């Protein structure tokens, strides 16, 4: 019954999660491997109760395999049934978690079995926070720390994103946006134009940890400030090293209407990106020149 051992399925889920974490959260690769990890994780939770819960009941040999009798290669339960069983057995695993699992499974199937590219326009705001919450629920049931699965840094990120699911923040954010929109709309056309121009000029060259985006209240250019989270592998091109750095949004500010947010929960409920990427480059000449000052001087 090695194929359906809970610990073995958890280790396979972690393998997929490790592969996902080699890419940024908004990439197709991350979403694809995360969906594979989630299915194995759910199967690990079921088989912790008993391996028979992972057996496709349409053939008795599958059930017998789960009970220790090996006649042929067993067939496991379809993914959608795994999530239905998890919802019935694991109390904290609720409808929203099952729906997230089913959604990711559908995207994965379309990615593998059709010409569609379902992950290309799949924003992280549609699924990532709920994904991490589902991972947390399943690990609670398994009695394992989530950090064993995600790693320490990714677990910190996961906990921050899970906070964005707090609906109690939503009404306050909507009221704040509406109030700032009302004040801005009451300004004269000239004042609006001056504020718009000033904001655009100030953000022509955003800081290294800033990202520009439209303000949800006045629609003018505003900025997100983020905390450096993940560096992706370097790439070489035209004598320079490039690498993408992923930031987790921590604050928002619009100088046109003075709207601001200071938590990721508010940022998420305002419909703003919770992540953004920046590309950093390093000239190989600048990188190695300090090591060879004497050689350069003698040229």
CSV table of C-alpha atoms in Angstrom, one decimal:
chain,number,residue,atom,x,y,z
A,1,UNK,CA,0.0,0.0,0.0
A,2,UNK,CA,3.0,2.3,-0.4
A,3,UNK,CA,1.2,4.1,-3.2
A,4,UNK,CA,-1.4,5.4,-0.9
A,5,UNK,CA,0.5,6.1,2.3
A,6,UNK,CA,-0.3,9.4,3.8
A,7,UNK,CA,3.3,10.4,4.4
A,8,UNK,CA,4.3,9.4,0.9
A,9,UNK,CA,1.6,11.5,-0.6
A,10,UNK,CA,2.5,14.5,1.6
A,11,UNK,CA,6.2,14.2,0.4
A,12,UNK,CA,5.0,14.1,-3.2
A,13,UNK,CA,2.9,17.2,-2.6
A,14,UNK,CA,5.9,18.9,-1.1
A,15,UNK,CA,8.0,18.0,-4.2
A,16,UNK,CA,5.4,19.7,-6.4
A,17,UNK,CA,5.3,22.7,-4.1
A,18,UNK,CA,9.1,23.0,-4.2
A,19,UNK,CA,8.8,23.0,-8.0
A,20,UNK,CA,6.1,25.7,-7.9
A,21,UNK,CA,8.3,27.9,-5.6
A,22,UNK,CA,11.0,28.0,-8.3
A,23,UNK,CA,8.8,30.4,-10.2
A,24,UNK,CA,7.0,33.6,-9.3
A,25,UNK,CA,3.5,33.4,-7.9
A,26,UNK,CA,1.9,34.9,-11.0
A,27,UNK,CA,3.4,32.4,-13.4
A,28,UNK,CA,1.8,29.5,-15.1
A,29,UNK,CA,4.4,27.2,-13.7
A,30,UNK,CA,3.6,28.2,-10.1
A,31,UNK,CA,-0.2,27.7,-10.6
A,32,UNK,CA,0.3,24.4,-12.4
A,33,UNK,CA,2.5,22.8,-9.8
A,34,UNK,CA,0.5,24.3,-6.9
A,35,UNK,CA,-2.6,22.5,-8.2
A,36,UNK,CA,-0.8,19.2,-8.3
A,37,UNK,CA,0.5,19.8,-4.8
A,38,UNK,CA,-2.9,20.6,-3.5
A,39,UNK,CA,-4.4,17.3,-4.9
A,40,UNK,CA,-1.7,15.2,-3.3
A,41,UNK,CA,-2.1,17.1,-0.1
A,42,UNK,CA,-5.8,16.4,0.0
A,43,UNK,CA,-5.2,12.7,-0.7
A,44,UNK,CA,-2.7,12.6,2.1
A,45,UNK,CA,-5.3,13.9,4.5
A,46,UNK,CA,-7.9,11.3,3.4
A,47,UNK,CA,-5.4,8.4,3.6
A,48,UNK,CA,-4.4,9.5,7.1
A,49,UNK,CA,-7.9,8.4,8.1
A,50,UNK,CA,-7.7,5.2,6.0
A,51,UNK,CA,-6.3,4.4,2.6
A,52,UNK,CA,-9.7,3.1,1.5
A,53,UNK,CA,-10.9,6.7,1.3
A,54,UNK,CA,-8.5,7.1,-1.7
A,55,UNK,CA,-9.9,4.1,-3.5
A,56,UNK,CA,-12.2,4.4,-6.6
A,57,UNK,CA,-15.2,2.3,-5.4
A,58,UNK,CA,-16.3,1.4,-8.9
A,59,UNK,CA,-13.9,-1.6,-8.7
A,60,UNK,CA,-13.6,-3.9,-5.7
A,61,UNK,CA,-9.9,-4.5,-6.3
A,62,UNK,CA,-9.2,-0.8,-5.5
A,63,UNK,CA,-11.0,-1.2,-2.1
A,64,UNK,CA,-9.2,-4.5,-1.4
A,65,UNK,CA,-5.8,-2.9,-2.3
A,66,UNK,CA,-6.5,-0.2,0.3
A,67,UNK,CA,-7.1,-3.0,2.9
A,68,UNK,CA,-3.8,-4.7,2.1
A,69,UNK,CA,-4.8,-7.1,-0.6
A,70,UNK,CA,-2.8,-6.5,-3.9
A,71,UNK,CA,-4.3,-8.0,-7.1
A,72,UNK,CA,-3.5,-5.3,-9.6
A,73,UNK,CA,-2.4,-1.7,-9.9
A,74,UNK,CA,-5.1,0.2,-8.0
A,75,UNK,CA,-7.1,3.1,-9.3
A,76,UNK,CA,-7.5,6.1,-7.0
A,77,UNK,CA,-10.5,8.3,-6.5
A,78,UNK,CA,-11.1,11.1,-9.0
A,79,UNK,CA,-9.9,14.5,-7.8
A,80,UNK,CA,-13.4,16.0,-7.5
A,81,UNK,CA,-14.5,13.1,-5.2
A,82,UNK,CA,-11.4,13.6,-3.1
A,83,UNK,CA,-12.4,17.1,-2.3
A,84,UNK,CA,-16.1,16.1,-1.7
A,85,UNK,CA,-14.9,13.5,0.9
A,86,UNK,CA,-12.5,16.0,2.4
A,87,UNK,CA,-15.3,18.4,3.0
A,88,UNK,CA,-17.3,15.8,4.8
A,89,UNK,CA,-14.5,14.4,6.9
A,90,UNK,CA,-12.4,17.5,7.8
A,91,UNK,CA,-14.4,20.0,9.7
A,92,UNK,CA,-12.4,23.2,8.8
A,93,UNK,CA,-12.4,22.1,5.2
A,94,UNK,CA,-15.5,23.9,3.9
A,95,UNK,CA,-17.3,24.7,0.7
A,96,UNK,CA,-15.0,27.5,-0.2
A,97,UNK,CA,-11.9,25.3,0.1
A,98,UNK,CA,-13.5,22.5,-2.0
A,99,UNK,CA,-14.5,25.1,-4.7
A,100,UNK,CA,-11.0,26.4,-4.8
A,101,UNK,CA,-9.6,22.9,-5.2
A,102,UNK,CA,-12.1,22.1,-8.0
A,103,UNK,CA,-11.3,25.4,-9.7
A,104,UNK,CA,-7.6,24.7,-9.8
A,105,UNK,CA,-8.2,21.1,-11.0
A,106,UNK,CA,-10.3,22.4,-13.9
A,107,UNK,CA,-7.6,24.9,-14.8
A,108,UNK,CA,-5.0,22.2,-14.7
A,109,UNK,CA,-7.0,19.8,-16.8
A,110,UNK,CA,-7.5,22.5,-19.4
A,111,UNK,CA,-3.8,23.2,-19.4
A,112,UNK,CA,-2.9,19.6,-19.9
A,113,UNK,CA,-5.7,18.3,-22.2
A,114,UNK,CA,-6.6,21.3,-24.4
A,115,UNK,CA,-5.0,24.0,-26.5
A,116,UNK,CA,-6.1,26.6,-24.0
A,117,UNK,CA,-3.7,28.5,-21.8
A,118,UNK,CA,-5.9,29.0,-18.6
A,119,UNK,CA,-3.1,30.2,-16.4
A,120,UNK,CA,-2.0,33.1,-18.6
A,121,UNK,CA,-4.6,35.5,-17.3
A,122,UNK,CA,-5.1,33.9,-13.9
A,123,UNK,CA,-4.4,36.7,-11.5
A,124,UNK,CA,-3.1,35.7,-8.0
A,125,UNK,CA,-6.0,37.7,-6.5
A,126,UNK,CA,-8.4,35.1,-7.7
A,127,UNK,CA,-6.9,32.1,-5.9
A,128,UNK,CA,-3.6,32.4,-4.0
A,129,UNK,CA,-4.9,33.6,-0.6
A,130,UNK,CA,-7.6,30.8,-0.6
A,131,UNK,CA,-5.0,28.3,-1.8
A,132,UNK,CA,-2.7,29.1,1.2
A,133,UNK,CA,-5.7,28.9,3.6
A,134,UNK,CA,-6.6,25.5,2.2
A,135,UNK,CA,-3.0,24.3,2.6
A,136,UNK,CA,-3.2,25.6,6.2
A,137,UNK,CA,-6.5,23.7,6.9
A,138,UNK,CA,-5.1,20.4,5.5
A,139,UNK,CA,-1.9,20.7,7.5
A,140,UNK,CA,-3.9,21.4,10.6
A,141,UNK,CA,-5.7,18.1,10.0
A,142,UNK,CA,-2.4,16.3,9.2
A,143,UNK,CA,-0.8,17.6,12.4
A,144,UNK,CA,2.1,19.1,10.5
A,145,UNK,CA,3.5,22.6,10.6
A,146,UNK,CA,2.8,24.5,7.3
A,147,UNK,CA,6.4,25.7,7.3
A,148,UNK,CA,7.6,22.1,6.7
A,149,UNK,CA,5.6,22.2,3.4
A,150,UNK,CA,6.2,25.8,2.3
A,151,UNK,CA,9.4,26.9,4.0
A,152,UNK,CA,9.7,29.7,6.5
A,153,UNK,CA,9.6,32.7,4.1
A,154,UNK,CA,6.7,31.3,2.1
A,155,UNK,CA,4.8,30.5,5.3
A,156,UNK,CA,5.1,34.2,6.4
A,157,UNK,CA,3.7,35.3,3.0
A,158,UNK,CA,0.9,32.7,3.2
A,159,UNK,CA,-0.2,34.0,6.7
A,160,UNK,CA,-0.2,37.6,5.3
A,161,UNK,CA,-2.3,36.6,2.4
A,162,UNK,CA,-4.7,34.6,4.5
A,163,UNK,CA,-5.5,37.8,6.4
A,164,UNK,CA,-6.8,39.3,3.2
A,165,UNK,CA,-9.8,36.9,3.3
A,166,UNK,CA,-11.1,38.8,6.4
A,167,UNK,CA,-14.4,40.3,5.1
A,168,UNK,CA,-14.8,42.6,8.1
A,169,UNK,CA,-12.2,44.9,6.5
A,170,UNK,CA,-14.1,45.2,3.2
A,171,UNK,CA,-16.9,47.6,4.3
A,172,UNK,CA,-14.3,50.0,5.7
A,173,UNK,CA,-12.2,49.9,2.6
A,174,UNK,CA,-15.2,50.6,0.4
A,175,UNK,CA,-16.3,53.5,2.5
A,176,UNK,CA,-12.8,55.0,2.5
A,177,UNK,CA,-12.6,54.8,-1.3
A,178,UNK,CA,-16.1,56.4,-1.8
A,179,UNK,CA,-15.3,59.3,0.6
A,180,UNK,CA,-12.0,60.1,-1.2
A,181,UNK,CA,-13.7,59.8,-4.6
A,182,UNK,CA,-16.5,62.2,-3.5
A,183,UNK,CA,-13.9,64.8,-2.4
A,184,UNK,CA,-11.9,64.5,-5.6
A,185,UNK,CA,-15.0,64.7,-7.8
A,186,UNK,CA,-16.0,68.0,-6.2
A,187,UNK,CA,-12.7,69.7,-7.2
A,188,UNK,CA,-12.6,71.9,-10.3
A,189,UNK,CA,-11.3,70.6,-13.6
A,190,UNK,CA,-8.2,72.7,-13.3
A,191,UNK,CA,-7.4,71.4,-9.8
A,192,UNK,CA,-7.9,67.8,-11.0
A,193,UNK,CA,-5.6,68.3,-13.9
A,194,UNK,CA,-2.8,69.8,-11.7
A,195,UNK,CA,-3.1,66.9,-9.2
A,196,UNK,CA,-3.0,64.4,-12.1
A,197,UNK,CA,0.0,66.0,-13.7
A,198,UNK,CA,1.9,66.2,-10.4
A,199,UNK,CA,1.2,62.6,-9.6
A,200,UNK,CA,2.4,61.4,-13.0
A,201,UNK,CA,5.5,63.5,-12.8
A,202,UNK,CA,6.4,62.3,-9.3
A,203,UNK,CA,6.0,58.6,-10.3
A,204,UNK,CA,7.8,58.8,-13.7
A,205,UNK,CA,10.6,56.9,-12.0
A,206,UNK,CA,9.2,54.8,-9.2
A,207,UNK,CA,11.5,53.7,-6.3
A,208,UNK,CA,13.1,50.3,-6.4
A,209,UNK,CA,10.3,48.9,-4.1
A,210,UNK,CA,7.5,50.8,-5.7
A,211,UNK,CA,4.9,49.9,-8.4
A,212,UNK,CA,2.5,52.3,-10.1
A,213,UNK,CA,-1.2,51.5,-10.5
A,214,UNK,CA,-4.4,53.4,-10.9
A,215,UNK,CA,-6.0,54.7,-7.8
A,216,UNK,CA,-9.4,53.0,-7.1
A,217,UNK,CA,-10.9,56.3,-6.0
A,218,UNK,CA,-9.7,59.0,-8.5
A,219,UNK,CA,-8.2,56.7,-11.2
A,220,UNK,CA,-5.0,58.8,-11.3
A,221,UNK,CA,-1.5,57.3,-11.1
A,222,UNK,CA,-0.7,56.1,-7.6
A,223,UNK,CA,2.0,53.9,-6.0
A,224,UNK,CA,2.2,50.6,-4.1
A,225,UNK,CA,5.2,50.1,-1.8
A,226,UNK,CA,6.3,46.5,-1.2
A,227,UNK,CA,8.6,44.3,0.8
A,228,UNK,CA,11.2,42.3,-1.1
A,229,UNK,CA,10.1,38.7,-1.0
A,230,UNK,CA,11.5,36.4,-3.7
A,231,UNK,CA,14.4,36.6,-6.1
A,232,UNK,CA,14.0,34.5,-9.3
A,233,UNK,CA,17.1,32.9,-11.0
A,234,UNK,CA,19.4,35.3,-12.8
A,235,UNK,CA,19.4,35.5,-16.6
A,236,UNK,CA,22.2,36.8,-18.8
A,237,UNK,CA,21.7,39.1,-21.8
A,238,UNK,CA,23.9,41.6,-23.6
A,239,UNK,CA,26.6,41.8,-20.9
A,240,UNK,CA,24.2,42.2,-18.0
A,241,UNK,CA,22.7,40.0,-15.4
A,242,UNK,CA,18.9,40.3,-15.1
A,243,UNK,CA,16.7,38.9,-12.4
A,244,UNK,CA,13.1,39.4,-11.4
A,245,UNK,CA,12.3,40.2,-7.8
A,246,UNK,CA,8.9,39.7,-6.4
A,247,UNK,CA,7.5,42.1,-3.8
A,248,UNK,CA,4.6,41.8,-1.4
A,249,UNK,CA,2.6,45.0,-1.3
A,250,UNK,CA,2.6,46.6,2.2
A,251,UNK,CA,1.3,50.2,1.5
A,252,UNK,CA,-0.6,52.2,-1.0
A,253,UNK,CA,-0.6,56.0,-1.5
A,254,UNK,CA,-2.4,58.3,-4.0
A,255,UNK,CA,-1.2,61.9,-3.9
A,256,UNK,CA,-4.0,63.1,-6.1
A,257,UNK,CA,-6.9,62.3,-3.6
A,258,UNK,CA,-4.8,61.4,-0.5
A,259,UNK,CA,-6.2,57.8,-0.4
A,260,UNK,CA,-3.9,55.5,1.4
A,261,UNK,CA,-3.8,52.0,2.8
A,262,UNK,CA,-1.3,50.6,5.2
A,263,UNK,CA,-2.1,46.8,5.3
A,264,UNK,CA,-2.2,44.1,2.8
A,265,UNK,CA,-5.8,43.3,3.9
A,266,UNK,CA,-6.9,46.8,2.8
A,267,UNK,CA,-4.9,46.6,-0.4
A,268,UNK,CA,-6.5,43.3,-1.4
A,269,UNK,CA,-10.1,44.5,-0.6
A,270,UNK,CA,-9.5,47.6,-2.7
A,271,UNK,CA,-8.9,45.4,-5.7
A,272,UNK,CA,-5.2,46.4,-5.9
A,273,UNK,CA,-2.4,43.9,-6.6
A,274,UNK,CA,-1.0,42.2,-3.5
A,275,UNK,CA,2.2,41.3,-5.5
A,276,UNK,CA,4.3,43.0,-8.1
A,277,UNK,CA,7.6,42.3,-9.8
A,278,UNK,CA,10.6,44.4,-10.6
A,279,UNK,CA,13.5,43.6,-12.9
A,280,UNK,CA,17.0,44.3,-11.6
A,281,UNK,CA,20.1,44.3,-13.7
A,282,UNK,CA,23.8,44.3,-13.0
A,283,UNK,CA,26.5,45.1,-15.5
A,284,UNK,CA,29.2,42.5,-15.5
A,285,UNK,CA,31.8,45.2,-16.1
A,286,UNK,CA,30.6,47.0,-12.9
A,287,UNK,CA,30.4,43.7,-11.0
A,288,UNK,CA,34.0,42.6,-11.6
A,289,UNK,CA,35.8,45.9,-12.1
A,290,UNK,CA,36.6,46.4,-8.4
A,291,UNK,CA,38.4,43.1,-8.3
A,292,UNK,CA,40.7,44.2,-11.1
A,293,UNK,CA,41.5,47.9,-10.5
A,294,UNK,CA,45.2,47.4,-11.1
A,295,UNK,CA,44.6,45.6,-14.4
A,296,UNK,CA,42.3,48.3,-15.6
A,297,UNK,CA,44.8,51.0,-14.6
A,298,UNK,CA,47.6,49.3,-16.6
A,299,UNK,CA,45.5,49.0,-19.8
